[in-house]
Amino acid sequence: MAAVSLVKAPIGQGLRPAGHNPRKRGAVVRSSLQGAAVGSRAEWLTNCAVLSSKVAALVSHSTTNGHVAAAAAAPNGATLDLVPVNGANGGARNLPAPLRIADLSPAPMHGSELRVAYQGVPGAYSEKAAGKAYQGCDAIPCDQFDVAFQAVENWVADRAVLPVENSLGGSIHRNYDLLLRHRLHIVGEVQLPVHHCLLALPGVRKEDITRIISHPQALAQCEHTITRMGLNVVREAFDDTARAAEYIATNGLRDTAAVASSRAAELYGMEVLADGIQDDCGNVTRFVMLAREPIVPRMDRPFKTSIVFAHDKEGTSMLFKVLSAFAFRDINLTKIESRPHRHIRLADDASSGTAAKTFEYVFYADFQGSLADPRVQNALAEVQEFTSFLRVLGSYPMDMTPMTAGSSSTITSSDPSPAPSPGR
Ligand SMILES: O=C(O)C(=O)C[C@]1(C(=O)O)C=C[C@@H](O)C=C1
């Protein structure tokens, strides 16, 4: 499958039903502590069904006289300009085909495959993470992280699975920045043990290699091992690990090796020169699962909640106060990250568009606890008092799978529409 490089004209984008404004929803604590978007998804589906039946009625009427006689009014008042049907009368061959019910369906229903966007090409670790998060999904490769966000926002994909941190390389800052710029919700997490190989074309020996290419995170995760191998090489960054392998194969490069997965070796006809070259055998990358809607937080299993906050006044010990709101309630923080964000535009629920706000730093924090837990709600209410900006990025089940090398067991998720698998 070709990588999605631009997501500009998704099917049905202009047909949003009345009241459907994705930017209005969300989990900003100021408006609501509980994600209240479940009803709006149902509303969207209902409106689609109404719209579909109107179109279906018109199309069936049109087949009696060979033409669609009139324009249909969509529920939001927009006019659907239905075109003459291609037929024996001819003359309409270059005109667009009429909408079908399938075009109006925003997401696969009733067990059909979930479309999951990831960054990279087949053989990338992110593809494997997508398969671990949503077994049997239709994984959609995207050439950039931003495109994966857009693919979900524009209904080209139902979910995105993107890396946020690695146990050796640290945070993937780009995705933290994008979480703030976009309006998607974290609905789950998946931790993937990452086992790197050094790949080269068949017959190439280690001594022939002058260059190693890979994703910067993958190069960082193998930095010491590559040095210890005594190879006289330059290291170059590439978009993703699998694309580095594909590039070598496509261009027949016999002086270049890639750090990538054994699956990439199989897919692109490469040989494994060295196996397990990550600097730590417990090398794990954490991915987040993103959706247009939040999931309903629960209390019957371990949950994690991710927030982002900022303060626009100096000298008020904001960070200390925020941390104390969690500490005094014995809520365990699992991660905190600060990012500079001058001139970053924040998607803001308070207005229908985006509002430009400037803070010196924003802070991302993950903590153990569900948004359904009153302790968490109280902590967030307090955090809200100390901050100028607070947004809940998601409250979702923790990935509890033991992190043994090569482990790939399924995680437990509350995500409402994952591919069918036990316990979901
Ligand atoms: O290049 C890939 O294969 C990816 O999936 C990207 C990525 C990353 O961004 O960290 C994912 C997991 C590994 O940590 C290395 C690279």
Tab-separated table of C-alpha atoms and ligand atoms in Angstrom:
chain	number	residue	atom	x	y	z
A	1	MET	CA	0.000	0.000	0.000
A	2	ALA	CA	1.340	3.442	-0.881
A	3	ALA	CA	2.056	5.826	1.975
A	4	VAL	CA	-0.568	8.499	2.551
A	5	SER	CA	1.218	11.748	1.804
A	6	LEU	CA	-1.594	14.251	1.646
A	7	VAL	CA	-5.022	14.061	3.163
A	8	LYS	CA	-6.941	16.851	1.549
A	9	ALA	CA	-10.292	15.686	0.284
A	10	PRO	CA	-11.692	12.900	2.422
A	11	ILE	CA	-14.916	11.326	1.308
A	12	GLY	CA	-17.930	13.030	2.794
A	13	GLN	CA	-16.006	15.854	4.479
A	14	GLY	CA	-18.384	18.491	3.182
A	15	LEU	CA	-21.379	16.554	4.437
A	16	ARG	CA	-21.102	17.114	8.156
A	17	PRO	CA	-24.485	17.001	9.784
A	18	ALA	CA	-25.900	19.921	11.717
A	19	GLY	CA	-24.225	20.413	15.054
A	20	HIS	CA	-21.233	18.311	14.096
A	21	ASN	CA	-18.205	20.348	15.032
A	22	PRO	CA	-15.253	18.173	15.983
A	23	ARG	CA	-13.393	21.139	17.498
A	24	LYS	CA	-16.210	21.806	19.956
A	25	ARG	CA	-15.826	18.457	21.624
A	26	GLY	CA	-13.104	17.339	23.895
A	27	ALA	CA	-11.910	16.889	27.370
A	28	VAL	CA	-10.969	20.377	28.454
A	29	VAL	CA	-11.467	20.311	32.174
A	30	ARG	CA	-12.939	23.804	32.193
A	31	SER	CA	-16.011	22.639	30.320
A	32	SER	CA	-16.379	19.086	31.593
A	33	LEU	CA	-14.403	16.551	33.521
A	34	GLN	CA	-16.137	13.635	31.872
A	35	GLY	CA	-15.752	13.129	28.098
A	36	ALA	CA	-19.189	13.976	26.837
A	37	ALA	CA	-18.717	13.106	23.215
A	38	VAL	CA	-20.342	9.701	23.121
A	39	GLY	CA	-23.709	11.217	22.298
A	40	SER	CA	-22.318	13.306	19.473
A	41	ARG	CA	-20.887	10.230	17.755
A	42	ALA	CA	-24.294	8.577	17.934
A	43	GLU	CA	-25.772	11.798	16.571
A	44	TRP	CA	-23.294	11.758	13.704
A	45	LEU	CA	-24.180	8.166	12.825
A	46	THR	CA	-27.892	8.913	12.995
A	47	ASN	CA	-27.511	11.931	10.765
A	48	CYS	CA	-25.469	9.901	8.296
A	49	ALA	CA	-28.191	7.296	8.195
A	50	VAL	CA	-30.837	9.975	7.568
A	51	LEU	CA	-28.691	11.532	4.844
A	52	SER	CA	-27.998	8.138	3.307
A	53	SER	CA	-31.655	7.226	3.164
A	54	LYS	CA	-32.494	10.568	1.492
A	55	VAL	CA	-29.811	9.990	-1.103
A	56	ALA	CA	-30.880	6.386	-1.582
A	57	ALA	CA	-34.487	7.471	-2.080
A	58	LEU	CA	-33.489	10.052	-4.665
A	59	VAL	CA	-31.180	7.698	-6.532
A	60	SER	CA	-33.861	5.020	-6.702
A	61	HIS	CA	-36.379	7.608	-7.905
A	62	SER	CA	-33.899	8.766	-10.537
A	63	THR	CA	-33.453	5.322	-11.996
A	64	THR	CA	-37.057	5.354	-13.162
A	65	ASN	CA	-36.437	8.286	-15.500
A	66	GLY	CA	-32.667	7.984	-15.952
A	67	HIS	CA	-31.893	11.262	-14.155
A	68	VAL	CA	-31.878	12.620	-10.675
A	69	ALA	CA	-34.602	15.158	-10.934
A	70	ALA	CA	-33.775	17.467	-8.054
A	71	ALA	CA	-31.149	18.514	-5.601
A	72	ALA	CA	-31.383	16.957	-2.136
A	73	ALA	CA	-31.238	19.003	1.016
A	74	ALA	CA	-28.831	17.674	3.640
A	75	PRO	CA	-29.883	17.899	7.289
A	76	ASN	CA	-27.556	20.867	7.826
A	77	GLY	CA	-29.235	22.793	5.032
A	78	ALA	CA	-26.401	22.242	2.539
A	79	THR	CA	-27.453	21.337	-0.961
A	80	LEU	CA	-26.314	18.093	-2.482
A	81	ASP	CA	-26.027	18.594	-6.196
A	82	LEU	CA	-26.850	15.145	-7.431
A	83	VAL	CA	-25.780	14.557	-11.012
A	84	PRO	CA	-27.367	12.657	-13.894
A	85	VAL	CA	-26.711	8.947	-13.678
A	86	ASN	CA	-24.519	7.426	-16.405
A	87	GLY	CA	-26.882	5.560	-18.666
A	88	ALA	CA	-28.025	4.666	-22.100
A	89	ASN	CA	-28.612	8.327	-22.850
A	90	GLY	CA	-24.847	8.953	-22.556
A	91	GLY	CA	-23.369	12.434	-22.139
A	92	ALA	CA	-22.542	12.039	-18.445
A	93	ARG	CA	-19.420	9.898	-18.521
A	94	ASN	CA	-17.061	12.579	-17.157
A	95	LEU	CA	-19.292	13.593	-14.316
A	96	PRO	CA	-18.649	12.310	-10.816
A	97	ALA	CA	-20.413	9.143	-9.740
A	98	PRO	CA	-23.283	9.569	-7.276
A	99	LEU	CA	-22.654	9.104	-3.595
A	100	ARG	CA	-23.243	5.624	-2.277
A	101	ILE	CA	-24.220	4.688	1.244
A	102	ALA	CA	-20.698	3.329	1.760
A	103	ASP	CA	-19.245	6.788	1.004
A	104	LEU	CA	-21.196	8.263	3.877
A	105	SER	CA	-20.193	5.719	6.466
A	106	PRO	CA	-17.560	7.392	8.675
A	107	ALA	CA	-16.160	4.256	10.237
A	108	PRO	CA	-16.326	0.535	9.646
A	109	MET	CA	-19.094	-1.028	11.659
A	110	HIS	CA	-19.866	-4.395	13.157
A	111	GLY	CA	-16.506	-6.134	13.137
A	112	SER	CA	-15.152	-4.907	9.849
A	113	GLU	CA	-11.516	-3.853	9.906
A	114	LEU	CA	-10.485	-0.736	11.750
A	115	ARG	CA	-8.256	1.592	9.717
A	116	VAL	CA	-5.239	2.521	11.803
A	117	ALA	CA	-2.775	5.197	10.652
A	118	TYR	CA	0.901	4.903	11.584
A	119	GLN	CA	4.048	6.753	10.535
A	120	GLY	CA	6.376	4.819	8.279
A	121	VAL	CA	6.149	2.068	5.681
A	122	PRO	CA	5.399	-1.647	6.171
A	123	GLY	CA	8.069	-3.215	8.352
A	124	ALA	CA	8.327	-0.142	10.626
A	125	TYR	CA	7.955	-0.748	14.371
A	126	SER	CA	4.969	1.565	14.331
A	127	GLU	CA	3.166	-0.862	12.007
A	128	LYS	CA	3.793	-3.621	14.537
A	129	ALA	CA	2.519	-1.386	17.340
A	130	ALA	CA	-0.661	-0.687	15.329
A	131	GLY	CA	-1.194	-4.446	14.988
A	132	LYS	CA	-0.604	-4.968	18.699
A	133	ALA	CA	-3.042	-2.207	19.627
A	134	TYR	CA	-5.740	-3.305	17.184
A	135	GLN	CA	-5.395	-6.926	16.134
A	136	GLY	CA	-6.444	-7.552	12.558
A	137	CYS	CA	-6.621	-3.834	11.744
A	138	ASP	CA	-6.024	-2.352	8.327
A	139	ALA	CA	-2.732	-0.498	9.003
A	140	ILE	CA	-2.401	2.667	6.903
A	141	PRO	CA	1.176	3.910	6.357
A	142	CYS	CA	1.680	7.697	6.530
A	143	ASP	CA	4.848	9.533	5.573
A	144	GLN	CA	4.802	11.904	8.568
A	145	PHE	CA	3.382	11.972	12.086
A	146	ASP	CA	1.278	14.997	11.166
A	147	VAL	CA	-0.322	13.097	8.295
A	148	ALA	CA	-1.368	10.310	10.670
A	149	PHE	CA	-3.135	12.909	12.856
A	150	GLN	CA	-4.826	14.393	9.815
A	151	ALA	CA	-5.836	10.974	8.500
A	152	VAL	CA	-7.900	10.426	11.669
A	153	GLU	CA	-9.246	13.977	11.778
A	154	ASN	CA	-10.393	13.708	8.170
A	155	TRP	CA	-11.986	10.251	8.617
A	156	VAL	CA	-9.490	8.575	6.307
A	157	ALA	CA	-8.447	6.455	9.301
A	158	ASP	CA	-10.313	5.526	12.474
A	159	ARG	CA	-7.312	5.549	14.808
A	160	ALA	CA	-3.640	6.521	14.819
A	161	VAL	CA	-0.917	4.719	16.745
A	162	LEU	CA	2.138	6.928	17.309
A	163	PRO	CA	5.335	6.618	19.383
A	164	VAL	CA	5.774	9.055	22.276
A	165	GLU	CA	8.762	7.733	24.202
A	166	ASN	CA	11.458	5.104	24.233
A	167	SER	CA	13.215	3.591	27.220
A	168	LEU	CA	16.655	4.387	25.756
A	169	GLY	CA	16.127	7.359	23.427
A	170	GLY	CA	13.631	9.309	25.556
A	171	SER	CA	10.671	11.333	24.331
A	172	ILE	CA	9.573	11.737	20.733
A	173	HIS	CA	8.989	15.473	21.067
A	174	ARG	CA	7.368	15.958	17.711
A	175	ASN	CA	4.372	13.895	18.775
A	176	TYR	CA	4.004	15.793	22.048
A	177	ASP	CA	3.838	19.025	20.070
A	178	LEU	CA	1.317	17.513	17.670
A	179	LEU	CA	-0.907	16.267	20.496
A	180	LEU	CA	-1.324	19.899	21.488
A	181	ARG	CA	-1.857	21.226	17.993
A	182	HIS	CA	-4.468	18.640	17.079
A	183	ARG	CA	-7.712	17.721	18.743
A	184	LEU	CA	-7.456	13.941	18.949
A	185	HIS	CA	-7.896	11.994	22.187
A	186	ILE	CA	-5.600	9.366	23.654
A	187	VAL	CA	-7.723	6.208	23.987
A	188	GLY	CA	-5.009	3.696	24.850
A	189	GLU	CA	-1.325	2.988	25.078
A	190	VAL	CA	0.794	0.150	23.815
A	191	GLN	CA	4.350	-0.718	24.810
A	192	LEU	CA	6.411	-2.513	22.196
A	193	PRO	CA	9.734	-4.246	22.842
A	194	VAL	CA	12.022	-3.044	20.039
A	195	HIS	CA	14.565	-5.520	18.731
A	196	HIS	CA	16.893	-3.975	16.133
A	197	CYS	CA	18.894	-5.720	13.405
A	198	LEU	CA	21.646	-4.469	11.102
A	199	LEU	CA	20.474	-5.151	7.536
A	200	ALA	CA	22.390	-5.131	4.253
A	201	LEU	CA	21.941	-6.496	0.749
A	202	PRO	CA	22.636	-10.216	0.336
A	203	GLY	CA	26.387	-10.924	0.077
A	204	VAL	CA	27.468	-7.608	1.651
A	205	ARG	CA	29.950	-8.041	4.549
A	206	LYS	CA	30.338	-5.780	7.579
A	207	GLU	CA	33.722	-4.579	6.231
A	208	ASP	CA	32.014	-3.266	3.055
A	209	ILE	CA	29.796	-0.856	4.974
A	210	THR	CA	30.693	2.844	5.140
A	211	ARG	CA	27.271	4.220	6.110
A	212	ILE	CA	24.402	3.190	8.414
A	213	ILE	CA	21.001	4.777	7.907
A	214	SER	CA	17.888	4.626	10.078
A	215	HIS	CA	15.337	6.565	12.075
A	216	PRO	CA	17.208	8.865	14.542
A	217	GLN	CA	15.583	7.093	17.508
A	218	ALA	CA	16.735	3.705	16.214
A	219	LEU	CA	20.289	5.014	15.668
A	220	ALA	CA	20.286	6.437	19.192
A	221	GLN	CA	19.072	3.130	20.626
A	222	CYS	CA	22.012	1.266	18.979
A	223	GLU	CA	24.656	3.972	19.382
A	224	HIS	CA	27.053	2.115	21.692
A	225	THR	CA	26.635	-1.292	20.066
A	226	ILE	CA	27.476	0.115	16.632
A	227	THR	CA	30.537	1.852	18.088
A	228	ARG	CA	31.617	-1.374	19.811
A	229	MET	CA	31.295	-3.295	16.531
A	230	GLY	CA	34.271	-1.228	15.337
A	231	LEU	CA	32.649	-0.287	12.052
A	232	ASN	CA	34.130	2.709	10.262
A	233	VAL	CA	30.806	4.260	9.314
A	234	VAL	CA	28.885	7.509	9.169
A	235	ARG	CA	25.365	7.454	10.581
A	236	GLU	CA	22.554	9.185	8.732
A	237	ALA	CA	18.997	9.886	9.791
A	238	PHE	CA	16.115	8.515	7.760
A	239	ASP	CA	12.341	8.903	7.996
A	240	ASP	CA	11.775	5.474	9.485
A	241	THR	CA	13.649	2.217	9.928
A	242	ALA	CA	11.812	0.224	7.263
A	243	ARG	CA	12.096	3.008	4.679
A	244	ALA	CA	15.874	2.971	5.228
A	245	ALA	CA	15.917	-0.756	4.365
A	246	GLU	CA	13.657	-0.179	1.367
A	247	TYR	CA	15.922	2.648	0.146
A	248	ILE	CA	19.019	0.434	0.221
A	249	ALA	CA	17.192	-2.352	-1.617
A	250	THR	CA	15.673	-0.069	-4.244
A	251	ASN	CA	18.992	1.625	-5.016
A	252	GLY	CA	21.174	-1.488	-4.738
A	253	LEU	CA	23.489	0.204	-2.210
A	254	ARG	CA	26.226	-2.245	-1.250
A	255	ASP	CA	28.120	0.189	1.008
A	256	THR	CA	25.129	1.051	3.214
A	257	ALA	CA	23.361	-0.835	6.013
A	258	ALA	CA	20.107	-0.080	7.835
A	259	VAL	CA	19.048	-0.451	11.447
A	260	ALA	CA	15.590	-1.988	11.161
A	261	SER	CA	13.393	-4.943	12.080
A	262	SER	CA	13.757	-8.532	10.876
A	263	ARG	CA	10.350	-8.077	9.219
A	264	ALA	CA	11.809	-5.213	7.156
A	265	ALA	CA	14.602	-7.609	6.084
A	266	GLU	CA	12.012	-10.095	4.833
A	267	LEU	CA	9.893	-7.465	3.098
A	268	TYR	CA	12.758	-5.781	1.248
A	269	GLY	CA	15.001	-8.779	0.503
A	270	MET	CA	17.779	-7.823	2.939
A	271	GLU	CA	20.062	-9.985	5.042
A	272	VAL	CA	20.529	-9.716	8.802
A	273	LEU	CA	24.216	-8.934	9.466
A	274	ALA	CA	23.748	-8.549	13.219
A	275	ASP	CA	20.765	-9.312	15.425
A	276	GLY	CA	19.707	-7.595	18.669
A	277	ILE	CA	21.945	-4.530	18.294
A	278	GLN	CA	19.949	-2.260	20.659
A	279	ASP	CA	22.058	-1.056	23.577
A	280	ASP	CA	19.686	-2.583	26.124
A	281	CYS	CA	17.783	-5.830	25.754
A	282	GLY	CA	14.836	-4.189	27.549
A	283	ASN	CA	14.449	-1.570	24.811
A	284	VAL	CA	10.765	-0.566	24.779
A	285	THR	CA	8.880	2.105	22.847
A	286	ARG	CA	5.593	3.442	24.188
A	287	PHE	CA	2.928	4.313	21.623
A	288	VAL	CA	-0.376	6.106	22.154
A	289	MET	CA	-3.610	5.190	20.405
A	290	LEU	CA	-5.499	8.249	19.145
A	291	ALA	CA	-9.144	8.680	18.172
A	292	ARG	CA	-11.554	11.461	17.342
A	293	GLU	CA	-13.607	10.707	20.459
A	294	PRO	CA	-12.492	10.056	24.031
A	295	ILE	CA	-13.414	6.769	25.663
A	296	VAL	CA	-15.616	6.631	28.737
A	297	PRO	CA	-13.235	6.411	31.709
A	298	ARG	CA	-13.689	3.415	34.000
A	299	MET	CA	-12.682	2.345	37.482
A	300	ASP	CA	-12.567	-1.440	37.060
A	301	ARG	CA	-9.037	-1.651	35.665
A	302	PRO	CA	-5.813	0.359	35.908
A	303	PHE	CA	-6.136	3.610	33.968
A	304	LYS	CA	-3.672	6.303	33.081
A	305	THR	CA	-4.561	9.933	32.367
A	306	SER	CA	-2.493	12.338	30.256
A	307	ILE	CA	-2.780	16.093	30.655
A	308	VAL	CA	-1.075	19.189	29.288
A	309	PHE	CA	-0.993	22.461	31.216
A	310	ALA	CA	0.667	25.865	31.223
A	311	HIS	CA	0.684	29.103	33.124
A	312	ASP	CA	1.090	32.570	31.695
A	313	LYS	CA	2.255	34.345	34.870
A	314	GLU	CA	5.754	34.078	36.220
A	315	GLY	CA	6.864	33.413	39.778
A	316	THR	CA	3.833	31.633	41.185
A	317	SER	CA	5.503	28.232	41.783
A	318	MET	CA	2.910	26.768	39.462
A	319	LEU	CA	4.742	23.503	38.861
A	320	PHE	CA	5.262	22.838	42.563
A	321	LYS	CA	1.577	23.467	43.270
A	322	VAL	CA	0.425	21.242	40.416
A	323	LEU	CA	2.641	18.380	41.532
A	324	SER	CA	1.412	18.732	45.096
A	325	ALA	CA	-2.200	18.337	43.927
A	326	PHE	CA	-1.250	14.815	42.856
A	327	ALA	CA	1.213	14.055	45.656
A	328	PHE	CA	-1.235	14.851	48.486
A	329	ARG	CA	-3.757	12.446	46.961
A	330	ASP	CA	-1.204	9.656	46.452
A	331	ILE	CA	-1.691	9.826	42.706
A	332	ASN	CA	1.384	8.433	41.049
A	333	LEU	CA	2.911	10.557	38.264
A	334	THR	CA	4.488	8.303	35.616
A	335	LYS	CA	5.922	11.018	33.391
A	336	ILE	CA	6.414	14.752	33.176
A	337	GLU	CA	7.796	16.559	30.190
A	338	SER	CA	8.208	20.249	29.403
A	339	ARG	CA	8.182	21.684	25.909
A	340	PRO	CA	8.858	25.232	24.779
A	341	HIS	CA	5.985	26.480	22.756
A	342	ARG	CA	6.270	30.125	21.918
A	343	HIS	CA	3.855	30.921	19.124
A	344	ILE	CA	2.374	27.444	19.030
A	345	ARG	CA	-1.310	27.694	18.285
A	346	LEU	CA	-3.435	25.778	20.743
A	347	ALA	CA	-6.686	24.264	19.600
A	348	ASP	CA	-9.112	25.839	22.052
A	349	ASP	CA	-12.570	24.603	22.968
A	350	ALA	CA	-13.648	28.061	24.066
A	351	SER	CA	-13.951	29.224	20.473
A	352	SER	CA	-14.968	27.450	17.323
A	353	GLY	CA	-11.564	27.921	15.751
A	354	THR	CA	-8.126	28.103	17.330
A	355	ALA	CA	-6.894	30.774	19.692
A	356	ALA	CA	-3.291	31.934	19.765
A	357	LYS	CA	-1.915	31.847	23.321
A	358	THR	CA	1.695	32.229	24.175
A	359	PHE	CA	3.313	30.513	27.142
A	360	GLU	CA	6.982	29.929	27.658
A	361	TYR	CA	6.565	26.245	28.423
A	362	VAL	CA	3.820	23.716	28.421
A	363	PHE	CA	4.023	20.673	30.668
A	364	TYR	CA	2.819	17.222	29.771
A	365	ALA	CA	2.104	14.835	32.623
A	366	ASP	CA	0.895	11.247	32.790
A	367	PHE	CA	-0.447	9.844	36.032
A	368	GLN	CA	-1.994	6.598	37.193
A	369	GLY	CA	-5.708	7.068	37.718
A	370	SER	CA	-8.973	7.308	35.849
A	371	LEU	CA	-10.926	10.437	35.104
A	372	ALA	CA	-13.876	8.596	36.641
A	373	ASP	CA	-12.084	8.585	40.014
A	374	PRO	CA	-13.234	11.457	42.306
A	375	ARG	CA	-9.647	11.778	43.615
A	376	VAL	CA	-8.469	12.496	40.073
A	377	GLN	CA	-11.324	14.916	39.457
A	378	ASN	CA	-10.467	16.817	42.640
A	379	ALA	CA	-6.777	16.914	41.755
A	380	LEU	CA	-7.590	18.301	38.319
A	381	ALA	CA	-9.969	20.874	39.747
A	382	GLU	CA	-7.079	22.060	41.909
A	383	VAL	CA	-4.633	22.007	38.998
A	384	GLN	CA	-7.083	24.162	37.111
A	385	GLU	CA	-6.843	26.814	39.829
A	386	PHE	CA	-3.056	26.964	39.543
A	387	THR	CA	-2.850	27.067	35.741
A	388	SER	CA	-4.016	29.244	32.862
A	389	PHE	CA	-4.416	26.349	30.478
A	390	LEU	CA	-5.317	22.736	31.165
A	391	ARG	CA	-6.368	20.049	28.762
A	392	VAL	CA	-6.971	16.348	29.345
A	393	LEU	CA	-5.412	14.515	26.414
A	394	GLY	CA	-7.032	11.240	27.413
A	395	SER	CA	-7.877	8.816	30.202
A	396	TYR	CA	-7.248	5.271	29.044
A	397	PRO	CA	-6.380	1.724	30.158
A	398	MET	CA	-2.727	1.162	30.982
A	399	ASP	CA	-0.793	-1.378	28.941
A	400	MET	CA	-0.092	-3.981	31.626
A	401	THR	CA	1.699	-6.540	29.431
A	402	PRO	CA	4.991	-7.725	30.938
A	403	MET	CA	7.903	-6.295	28.955
A	404	THR	CA	9.893	-9.344	27.991
A	405	ALA	CA	11.947	-9.265	24.779
A	406	GLY	CA	9.783	-10.233	21.818
A	407	SER	CA	6.591	-10.014	23.877
A	408	SER	CA	3.609	-9.163	21.727
A	409	SER	CA	0.566	-10.168	23.716
A	410	THR	CA	-2.622	-8.197	23.276
A	411	ILE	CA	-3.411	-5.306	25.560
A	412	THR	CA	-6.767	-4.710	27.153
A	413	SER	CA	-8.585	-1.685	25.847
A	414	SER	CA	-11.844	0.149	26.480
A	415	ASP	CA	-11.685	1.758	23.079
A	416	PRO	CA	-15.284	1.356	21.871
A	417	SER	CA	-14.563	0.127	18.355
A	418	PRO	CA	-11.411	-1.955	18.234
A	419	ALA	CA	-11.101	-4.980	15.992
A	420	PRO	CA	-12.807	-7.927	17.629
A	421	SER	CA	-10.615	-9.690	20.144
A	422	PRO	CA	-11.247	-11.219	23.547
A	423	GLY	CA	-11.674	-8.877	26.473
A	424	ARG	CA	-12.252	-5.667	24.518
B	1	LIG	O1	11.092	3.907	12.291
B	1	LIG	C1	10.295	3.113	12.765
B	1	LIG	O2	10.261	1.918	12.472
B	1	LIG	C2	9.302	3.613	13.709
B	1	LIG	O3	8.288	2.991	13.897
B	1	LIG	C3	9.593	4.879	14.470
B	1	LIG	C4	10.243	4.633	15.821
B	1	LIG	C5	10.263	5.951	16.645
B	1	LIG	O4	9.780	6.979	16.196
B	1	LIG	O5	10.775	5.899	17.758
B	1	LIG	C6	9.451	3.674	16.588
B	1	LIG	C7	10.000	2.757	17.392
B	1	LIG	C8	11.445	2.685	17.583
B	1	LIG	O6	11.696	3.343	18.802
B	1	LIG	C9	12.209	3.381	16.522
B	1	LIG	C10	11.622	4.234	15.682
